[in-house]
Short mmCIF file of C-alpha atoms and ligand atoms in Angstrom, two decimals:
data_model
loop_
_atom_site.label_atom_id
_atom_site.label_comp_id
_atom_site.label_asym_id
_atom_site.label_seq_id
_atom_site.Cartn_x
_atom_site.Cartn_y
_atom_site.Cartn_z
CA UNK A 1302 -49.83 -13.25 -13.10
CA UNK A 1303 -48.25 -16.27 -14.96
CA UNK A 1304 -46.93 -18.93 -12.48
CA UNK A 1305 -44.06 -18.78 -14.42
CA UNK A 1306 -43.69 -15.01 -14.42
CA UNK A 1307 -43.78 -14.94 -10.81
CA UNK A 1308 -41.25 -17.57 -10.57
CA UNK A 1309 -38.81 -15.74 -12.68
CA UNK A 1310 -39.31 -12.53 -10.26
CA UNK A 1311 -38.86 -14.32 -7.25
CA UNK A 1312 -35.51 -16.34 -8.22
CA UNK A 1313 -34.12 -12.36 -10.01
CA UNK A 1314 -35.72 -11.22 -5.93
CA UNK A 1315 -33.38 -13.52 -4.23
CA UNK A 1316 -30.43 -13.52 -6.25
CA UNK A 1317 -30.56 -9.93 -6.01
CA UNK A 1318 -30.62 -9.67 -2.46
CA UNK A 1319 -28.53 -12.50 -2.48
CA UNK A 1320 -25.36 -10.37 -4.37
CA UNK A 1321 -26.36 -7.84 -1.73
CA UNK A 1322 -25.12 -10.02 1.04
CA UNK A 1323 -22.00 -11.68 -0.79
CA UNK A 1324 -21.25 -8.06 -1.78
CA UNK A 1325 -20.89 -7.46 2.15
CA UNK A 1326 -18.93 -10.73 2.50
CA UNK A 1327 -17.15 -11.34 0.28
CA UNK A 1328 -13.92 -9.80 -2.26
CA UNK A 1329 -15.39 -7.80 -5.23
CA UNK A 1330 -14.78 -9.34 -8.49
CA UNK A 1331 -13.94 -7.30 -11.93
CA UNK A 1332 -14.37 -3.74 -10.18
CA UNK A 1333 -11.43 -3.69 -7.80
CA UNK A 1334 -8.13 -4.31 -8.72
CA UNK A 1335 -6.79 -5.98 -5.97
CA UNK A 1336 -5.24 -4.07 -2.89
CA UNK A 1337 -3.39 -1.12 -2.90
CA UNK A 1338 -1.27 0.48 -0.30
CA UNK A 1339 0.92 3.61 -0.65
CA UNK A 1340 2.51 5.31 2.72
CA UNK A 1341 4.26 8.52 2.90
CA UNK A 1342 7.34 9.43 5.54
CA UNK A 1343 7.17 12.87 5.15
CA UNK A 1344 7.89 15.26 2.02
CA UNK A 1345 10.69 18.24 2.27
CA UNK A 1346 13.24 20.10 1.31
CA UNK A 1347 16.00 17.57 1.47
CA UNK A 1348 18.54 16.60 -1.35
CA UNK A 1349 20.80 13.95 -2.46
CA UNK A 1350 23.74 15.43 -0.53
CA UNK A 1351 21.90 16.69 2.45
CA UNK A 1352 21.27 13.46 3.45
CA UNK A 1353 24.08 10.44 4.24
CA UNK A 1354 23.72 7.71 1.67
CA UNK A 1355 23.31 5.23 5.08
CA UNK A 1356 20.41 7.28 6.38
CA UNK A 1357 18.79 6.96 2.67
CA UNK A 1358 18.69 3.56 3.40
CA UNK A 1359 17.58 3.52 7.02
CA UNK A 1360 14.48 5.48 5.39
CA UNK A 1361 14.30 3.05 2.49
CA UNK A 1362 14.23 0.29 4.34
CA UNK A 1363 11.94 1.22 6.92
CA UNK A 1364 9.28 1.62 4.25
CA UNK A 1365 9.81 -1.20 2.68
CA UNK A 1366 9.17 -3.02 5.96
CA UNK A 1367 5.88 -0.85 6.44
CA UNK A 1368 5.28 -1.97 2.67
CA UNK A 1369 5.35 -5.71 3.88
CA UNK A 1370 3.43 -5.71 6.83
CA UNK A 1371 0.52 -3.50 5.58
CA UNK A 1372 0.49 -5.98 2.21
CA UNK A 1373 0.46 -9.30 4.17
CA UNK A 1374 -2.61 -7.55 6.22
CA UNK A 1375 -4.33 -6.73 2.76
CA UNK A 1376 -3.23 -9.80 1.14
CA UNK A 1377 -4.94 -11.82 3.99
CA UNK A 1378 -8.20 -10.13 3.52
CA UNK A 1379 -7.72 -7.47 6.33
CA UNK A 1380 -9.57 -4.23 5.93
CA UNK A 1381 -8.07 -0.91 4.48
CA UNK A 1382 -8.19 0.69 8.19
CA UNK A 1383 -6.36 -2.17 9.43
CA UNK A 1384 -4.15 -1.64 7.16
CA UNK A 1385 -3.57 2.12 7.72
CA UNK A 1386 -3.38 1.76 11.62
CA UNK A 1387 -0.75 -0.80 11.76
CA UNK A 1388 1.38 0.66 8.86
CA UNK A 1389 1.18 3.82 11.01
CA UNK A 1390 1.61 2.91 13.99
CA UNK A 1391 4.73 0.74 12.89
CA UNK A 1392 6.01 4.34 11.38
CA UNK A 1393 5.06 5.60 14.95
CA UNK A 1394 7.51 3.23 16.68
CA UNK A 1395 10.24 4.04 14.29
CA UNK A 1396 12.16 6.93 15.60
CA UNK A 1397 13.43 8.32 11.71
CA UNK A 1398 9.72 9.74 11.36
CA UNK A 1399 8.36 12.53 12.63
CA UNK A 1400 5.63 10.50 14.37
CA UNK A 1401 5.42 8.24 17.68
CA UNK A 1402 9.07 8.01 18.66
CA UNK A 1403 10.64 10.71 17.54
CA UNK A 1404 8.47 13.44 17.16
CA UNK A 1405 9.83 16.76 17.03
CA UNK A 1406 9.69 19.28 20.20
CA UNK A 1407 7.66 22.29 20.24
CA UNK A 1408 8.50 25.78 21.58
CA UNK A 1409 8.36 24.18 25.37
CA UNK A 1410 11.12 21.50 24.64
CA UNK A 1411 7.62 18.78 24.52
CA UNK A 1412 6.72 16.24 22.16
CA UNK A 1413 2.75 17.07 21.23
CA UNK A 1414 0.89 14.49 18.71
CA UNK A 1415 -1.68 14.57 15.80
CA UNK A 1416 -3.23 12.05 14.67
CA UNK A 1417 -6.44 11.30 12.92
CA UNK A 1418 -8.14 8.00 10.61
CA UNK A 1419 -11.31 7.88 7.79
CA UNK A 1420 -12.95 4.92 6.67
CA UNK A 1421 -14.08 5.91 2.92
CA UNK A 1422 -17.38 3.28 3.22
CA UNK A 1423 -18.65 5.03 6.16
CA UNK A 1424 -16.90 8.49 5.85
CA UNK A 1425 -16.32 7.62 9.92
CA UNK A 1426 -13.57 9.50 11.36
CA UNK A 1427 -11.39 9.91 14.64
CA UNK A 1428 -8.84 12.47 15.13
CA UNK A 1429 -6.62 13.20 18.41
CA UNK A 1430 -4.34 16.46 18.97
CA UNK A 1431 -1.88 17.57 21.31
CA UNK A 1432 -1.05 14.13 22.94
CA UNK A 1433 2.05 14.01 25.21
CA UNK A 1434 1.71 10.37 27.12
CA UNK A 1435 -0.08 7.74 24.01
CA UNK A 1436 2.65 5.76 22.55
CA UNK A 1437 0.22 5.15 19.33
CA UNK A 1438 -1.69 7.98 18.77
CA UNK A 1439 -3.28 6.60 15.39
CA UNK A 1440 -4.75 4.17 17.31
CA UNK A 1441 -6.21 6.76 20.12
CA UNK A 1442 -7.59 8.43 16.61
CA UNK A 1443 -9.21 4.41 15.71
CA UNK A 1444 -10.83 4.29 19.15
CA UNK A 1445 -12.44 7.58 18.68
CA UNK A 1446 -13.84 6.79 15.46
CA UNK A 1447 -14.73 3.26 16.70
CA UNK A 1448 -15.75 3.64 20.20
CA UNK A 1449 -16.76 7.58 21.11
CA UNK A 1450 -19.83 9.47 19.73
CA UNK A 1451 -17.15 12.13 18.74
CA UNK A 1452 -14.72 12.88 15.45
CA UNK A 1453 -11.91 14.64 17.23
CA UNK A 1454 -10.57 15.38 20.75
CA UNK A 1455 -7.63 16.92 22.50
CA UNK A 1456 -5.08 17.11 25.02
CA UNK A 1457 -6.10 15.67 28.28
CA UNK A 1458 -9.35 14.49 27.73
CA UNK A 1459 -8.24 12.44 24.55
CA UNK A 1460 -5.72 10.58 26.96
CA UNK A 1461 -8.34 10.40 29.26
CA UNK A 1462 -9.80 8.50 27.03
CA UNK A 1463 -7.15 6.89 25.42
CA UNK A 1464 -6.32 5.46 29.33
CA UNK A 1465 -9.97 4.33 29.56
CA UNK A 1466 -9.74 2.16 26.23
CA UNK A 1467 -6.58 0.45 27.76
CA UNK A 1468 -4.37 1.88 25.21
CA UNK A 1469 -0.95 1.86 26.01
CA UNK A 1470 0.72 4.90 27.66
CA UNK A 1471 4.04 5.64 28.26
CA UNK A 1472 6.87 8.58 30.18
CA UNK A 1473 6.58 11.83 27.57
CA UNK A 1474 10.41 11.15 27.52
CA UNK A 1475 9.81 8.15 25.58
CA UNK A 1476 9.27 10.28 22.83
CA UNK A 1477 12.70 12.03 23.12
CA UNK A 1478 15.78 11.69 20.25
CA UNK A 1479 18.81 13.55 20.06
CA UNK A 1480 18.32 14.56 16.52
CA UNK A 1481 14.76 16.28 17.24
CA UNK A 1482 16.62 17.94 20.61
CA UNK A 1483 19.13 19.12 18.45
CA UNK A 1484 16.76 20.60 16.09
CA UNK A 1485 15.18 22.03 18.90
CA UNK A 1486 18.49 23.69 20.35
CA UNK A 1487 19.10 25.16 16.89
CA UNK A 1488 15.82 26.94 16.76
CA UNK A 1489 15.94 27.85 20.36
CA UNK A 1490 19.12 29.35 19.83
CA UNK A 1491 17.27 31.14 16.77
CA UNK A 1492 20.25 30.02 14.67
CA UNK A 1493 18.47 28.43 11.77
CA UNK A 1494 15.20 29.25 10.89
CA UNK A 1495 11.74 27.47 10.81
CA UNK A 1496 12.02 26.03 7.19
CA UNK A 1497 15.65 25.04 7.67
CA UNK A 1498 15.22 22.93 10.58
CA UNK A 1499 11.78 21.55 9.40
CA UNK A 1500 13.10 20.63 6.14
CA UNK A 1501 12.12 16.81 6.94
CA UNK A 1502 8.63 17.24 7.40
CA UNK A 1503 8.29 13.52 8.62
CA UNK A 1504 4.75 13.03 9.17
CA UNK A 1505 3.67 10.00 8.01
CA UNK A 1506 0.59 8.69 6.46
CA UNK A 1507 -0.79 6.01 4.62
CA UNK A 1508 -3.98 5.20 2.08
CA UNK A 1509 -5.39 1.96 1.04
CA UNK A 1510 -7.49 0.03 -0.78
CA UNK A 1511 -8.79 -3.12 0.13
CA UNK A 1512 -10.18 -6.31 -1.55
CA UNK A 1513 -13.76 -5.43 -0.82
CA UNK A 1514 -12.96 -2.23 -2.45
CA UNK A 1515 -13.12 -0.20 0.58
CA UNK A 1516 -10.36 2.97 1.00
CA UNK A 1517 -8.82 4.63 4.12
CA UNK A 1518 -6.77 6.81 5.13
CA UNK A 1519 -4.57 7.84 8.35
CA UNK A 1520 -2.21 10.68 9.43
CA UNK A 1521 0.18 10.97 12.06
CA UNK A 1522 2.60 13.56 13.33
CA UNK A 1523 4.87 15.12 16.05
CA UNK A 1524 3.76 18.73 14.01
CA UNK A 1525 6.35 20.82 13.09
CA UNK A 1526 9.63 21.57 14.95
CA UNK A 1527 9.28 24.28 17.24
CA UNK A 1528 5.64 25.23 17.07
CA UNK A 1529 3.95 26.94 19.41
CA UNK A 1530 2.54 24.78 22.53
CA UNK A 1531 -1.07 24.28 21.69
CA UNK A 1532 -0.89 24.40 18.00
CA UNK A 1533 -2.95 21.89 15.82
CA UNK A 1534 -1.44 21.55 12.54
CA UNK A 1535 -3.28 20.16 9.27
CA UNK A 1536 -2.33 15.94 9.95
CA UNK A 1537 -5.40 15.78 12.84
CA UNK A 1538 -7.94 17.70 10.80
CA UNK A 1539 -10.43 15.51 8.78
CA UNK A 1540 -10.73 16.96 4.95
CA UNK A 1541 -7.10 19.29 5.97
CA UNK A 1542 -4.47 16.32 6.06
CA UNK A 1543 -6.80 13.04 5.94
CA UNK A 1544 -9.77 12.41 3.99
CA UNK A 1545 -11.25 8.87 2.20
CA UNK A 1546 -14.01 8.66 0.47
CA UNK A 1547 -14.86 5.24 -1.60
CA UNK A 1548 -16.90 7.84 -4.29
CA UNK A 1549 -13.46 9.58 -5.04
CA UNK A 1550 -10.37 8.67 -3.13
CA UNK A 1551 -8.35 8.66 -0.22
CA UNK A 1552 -5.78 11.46 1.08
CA UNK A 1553 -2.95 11.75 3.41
CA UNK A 1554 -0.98 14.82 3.29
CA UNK A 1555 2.47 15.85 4.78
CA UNK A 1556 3.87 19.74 4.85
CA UNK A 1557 4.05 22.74 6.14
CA UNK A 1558 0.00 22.16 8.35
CA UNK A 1559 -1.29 26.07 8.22
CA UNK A 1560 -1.55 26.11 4.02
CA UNK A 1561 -2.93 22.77 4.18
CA UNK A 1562 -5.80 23.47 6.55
CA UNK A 1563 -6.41 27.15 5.03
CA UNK A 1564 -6.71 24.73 1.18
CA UNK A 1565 -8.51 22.53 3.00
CA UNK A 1566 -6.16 19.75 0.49
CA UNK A 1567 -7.54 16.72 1.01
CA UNK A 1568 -10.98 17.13 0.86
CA UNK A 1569 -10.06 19.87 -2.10
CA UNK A 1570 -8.35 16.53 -3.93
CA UNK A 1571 -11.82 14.72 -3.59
CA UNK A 1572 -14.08 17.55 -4.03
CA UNK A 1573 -12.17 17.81 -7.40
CA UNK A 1574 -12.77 14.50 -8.80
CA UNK A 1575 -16.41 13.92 -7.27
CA UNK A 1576 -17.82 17.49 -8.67
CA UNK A 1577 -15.91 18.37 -11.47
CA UNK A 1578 -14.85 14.89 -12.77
CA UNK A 1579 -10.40 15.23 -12.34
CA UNK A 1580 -9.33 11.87 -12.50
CA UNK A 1581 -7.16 11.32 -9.48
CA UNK A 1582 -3.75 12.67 -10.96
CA UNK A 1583 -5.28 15.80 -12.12
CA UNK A 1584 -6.95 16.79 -8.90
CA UNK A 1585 -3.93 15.75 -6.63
CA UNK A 1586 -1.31 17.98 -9.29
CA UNK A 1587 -3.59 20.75 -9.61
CA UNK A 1588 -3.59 21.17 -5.30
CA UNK A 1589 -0.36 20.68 -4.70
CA UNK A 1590 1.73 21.60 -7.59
CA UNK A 1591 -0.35 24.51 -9.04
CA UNK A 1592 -2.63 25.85 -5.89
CA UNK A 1593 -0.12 25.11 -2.78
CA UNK A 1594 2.93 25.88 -4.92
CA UNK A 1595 1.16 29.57 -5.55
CA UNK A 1596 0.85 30.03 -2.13
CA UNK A 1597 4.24 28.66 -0.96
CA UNK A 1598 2.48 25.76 1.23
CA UNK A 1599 5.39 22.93 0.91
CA UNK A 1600 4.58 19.63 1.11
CA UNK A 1601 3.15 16.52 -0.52
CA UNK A 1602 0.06 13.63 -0.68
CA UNK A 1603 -0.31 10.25 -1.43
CA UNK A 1604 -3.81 9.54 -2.94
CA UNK A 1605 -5.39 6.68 -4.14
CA UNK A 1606 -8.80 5.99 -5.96
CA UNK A 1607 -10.88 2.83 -5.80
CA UNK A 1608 -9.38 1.73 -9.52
CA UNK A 1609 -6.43 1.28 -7.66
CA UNK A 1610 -5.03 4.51 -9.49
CA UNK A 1611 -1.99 5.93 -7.19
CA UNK A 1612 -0.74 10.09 -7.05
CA UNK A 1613 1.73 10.94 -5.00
CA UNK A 1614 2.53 14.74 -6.02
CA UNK A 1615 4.90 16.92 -3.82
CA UNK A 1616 6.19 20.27 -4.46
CA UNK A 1617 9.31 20.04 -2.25
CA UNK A 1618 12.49 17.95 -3.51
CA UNK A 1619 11.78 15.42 -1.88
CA UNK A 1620 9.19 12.95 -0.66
CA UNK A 1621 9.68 9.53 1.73
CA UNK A 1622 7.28 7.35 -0.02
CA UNK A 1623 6.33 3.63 -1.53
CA UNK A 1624 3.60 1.81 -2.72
CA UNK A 1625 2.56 -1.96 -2.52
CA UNK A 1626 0.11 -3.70 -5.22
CA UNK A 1627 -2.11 -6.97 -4.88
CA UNK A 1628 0.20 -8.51 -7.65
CA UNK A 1629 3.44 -8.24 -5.80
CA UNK A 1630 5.11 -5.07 -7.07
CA UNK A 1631 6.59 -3.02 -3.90
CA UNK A 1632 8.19 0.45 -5.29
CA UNK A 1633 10.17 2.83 -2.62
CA UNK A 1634 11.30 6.35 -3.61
CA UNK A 1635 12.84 9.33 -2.36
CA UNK A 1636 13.52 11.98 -4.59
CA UNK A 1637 11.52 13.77 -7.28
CA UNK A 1638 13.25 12.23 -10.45
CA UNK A 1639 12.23 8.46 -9.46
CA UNK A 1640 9.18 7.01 -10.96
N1 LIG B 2816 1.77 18.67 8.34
C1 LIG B 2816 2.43 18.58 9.61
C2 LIG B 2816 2.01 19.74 10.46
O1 LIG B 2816 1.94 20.84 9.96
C3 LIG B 2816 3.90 18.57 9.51
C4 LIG B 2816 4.47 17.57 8.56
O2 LIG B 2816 3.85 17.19 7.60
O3 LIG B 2816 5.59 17.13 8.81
O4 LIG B 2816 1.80 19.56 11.63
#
């Protein structure tokens, strides 16, 4: 071979493997757009008047403060999981949301958590369920993906663990507010029914996209009010009410858990774009506004694709939600007629 010609291949040789390494390392240039972070607070069937213009702010300004923090994180070059976790947990120490701190009670007057986490590079997962004693469940759901063997575990053996990675632990009356008891008194009572008193669904979730062009999603939840003790809805189940995927998108859904784990609607969203080509829109209104609506399954998602392209469908009249963008717009809504 030509001196020259093997020069040439060498120097295309190392720049190639050169781009492979800055491609670990460093932002992506001209294929991402930036960062991206949308977070839901639960979709449901609440209306202007059902709800006091004050606590329409509480809820507006609480995501608006999740908007912030998970931005700066992006903004500094943190990952999309990073991201999730803390905007998550942050919604977990908020007692408005049906997460953390204020989770609703099941059928036994107890608080029980879901929680679970993807990383859409690595399609790694950790899930928790039934938690009564982790103040941050998402990030008992991190350590499982991060520092167990396993995807998902539950009840006492997921604290178990959760106490062996140090996590922080608290009294299960920690979880306690008056507005969940009350809810729970109602139901108790048997004088409203399931759907009226879980018409805030209140699980929250959040997807992102980071600078490296890497999405992920998270999903936490106290359930739904007045479930039965034991019962797993869809927010813990990988592909039910999380899924990210950097080939299609990433998923967090809130609503009424048994349709969303029988449409499986998260992984449904990304099956539809990766096999039959839906851009992200498509796929997310199809599942929730055409197949879940069918069915009656309530609820709502927030997806986002690795363009940076944002759907946040919901087929109840409402849906706490907001999005943040690498070039500084922040956007909270409530109700259905907002942009
Ligand atoms: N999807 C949750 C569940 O069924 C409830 C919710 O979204 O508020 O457990």
């Amino acid at each position: 071979m030509h001196p020259y010609i093997l020069f040439i291949s060498l120097a295309s040789v190392i720049m190639f493997l050169g781009a492979g390494n800055m491609k670990a390392q460093s932002p992506v240039k001209n294929t991402v757009p930036g960062h991206v972070l949308v977070i839901h607070g639960g979709a449901g069937a609440i209306t202007r008047e059902s709800i006091p213009p004050a606590v329409e702010k509480m809820y507006r300004d609480s995501l608006c403060k999740v908007l912030l923090l998970g931005d700066s994180i992006l903004r500094n070059g943190g990952s999309s999981l990073d991201a999730v976790e803390a905007c998550i947990r942050m919604m977990e120490n908020c007692p408005l949301f049906n997460a953390g701190k204020g989770a609703v009670f099941n059928s036994e007057g107890k608080n029980e958590l879901d929680a679970s986490i993807m990383d859409g590079k690595t399609h790694k997962a950790g899930a928790v369920s039934g938690l009564t004693i982790v103040k941050n469940p998402i990030t008992a759901a991190r350590c499982v993906m991060d520092k167990s063997p396993h995807v998902m575990m539950s009840g006492k053996g997921a604290e178990q663990f959760a106490r062996e990675q140090g996590l922080e632990l608290v009294n299960p009356s920690y979880f306690f507010t008056k507005q969940r008891w009350d809810d729970y008194l109602k139901m108790k009572a048997k004088s409203d029914s399931l759907e009226k008193v879980n018409k805030i669904h209140g699980t929250v979730g959040c997807v992102a996209l980071d600078r490296y062009g890497n999405l992920a999603a998270g999903t936490s939840t106290g359930g739904m009010t007045f479930k039965k003790y034991g019962r797993v809805g869809d927010s813990p189940i990988i592909g039910a009410g999380t899924y990210a995927d950097n080939e299609s998108c990433a998923v967090s859904a809130t609503g009424h858990g048994e349709f969303f784990i029988r449409n499986v609607v998260a992984y449904d969203i990304s099956a539809l774009m990766k096999y039959k080509g839906l851009n992200l829109v498509a796929a997310a209104d199809y599942v929730v506004m055409q197949k879940l609506k069918a069915q009656g399954g309530s609820g709502g998602v927030i997806c986002l694709d690795q363009k940076g392209n944002i759907a946040m469908p919901f087929n109840t009249s409402g849906m706490f939600r907001g999005y943040a963008k690498a070039g500084g717009e922040i956007k909270v809504a409530v109700w259905g007629d907002e942009n």
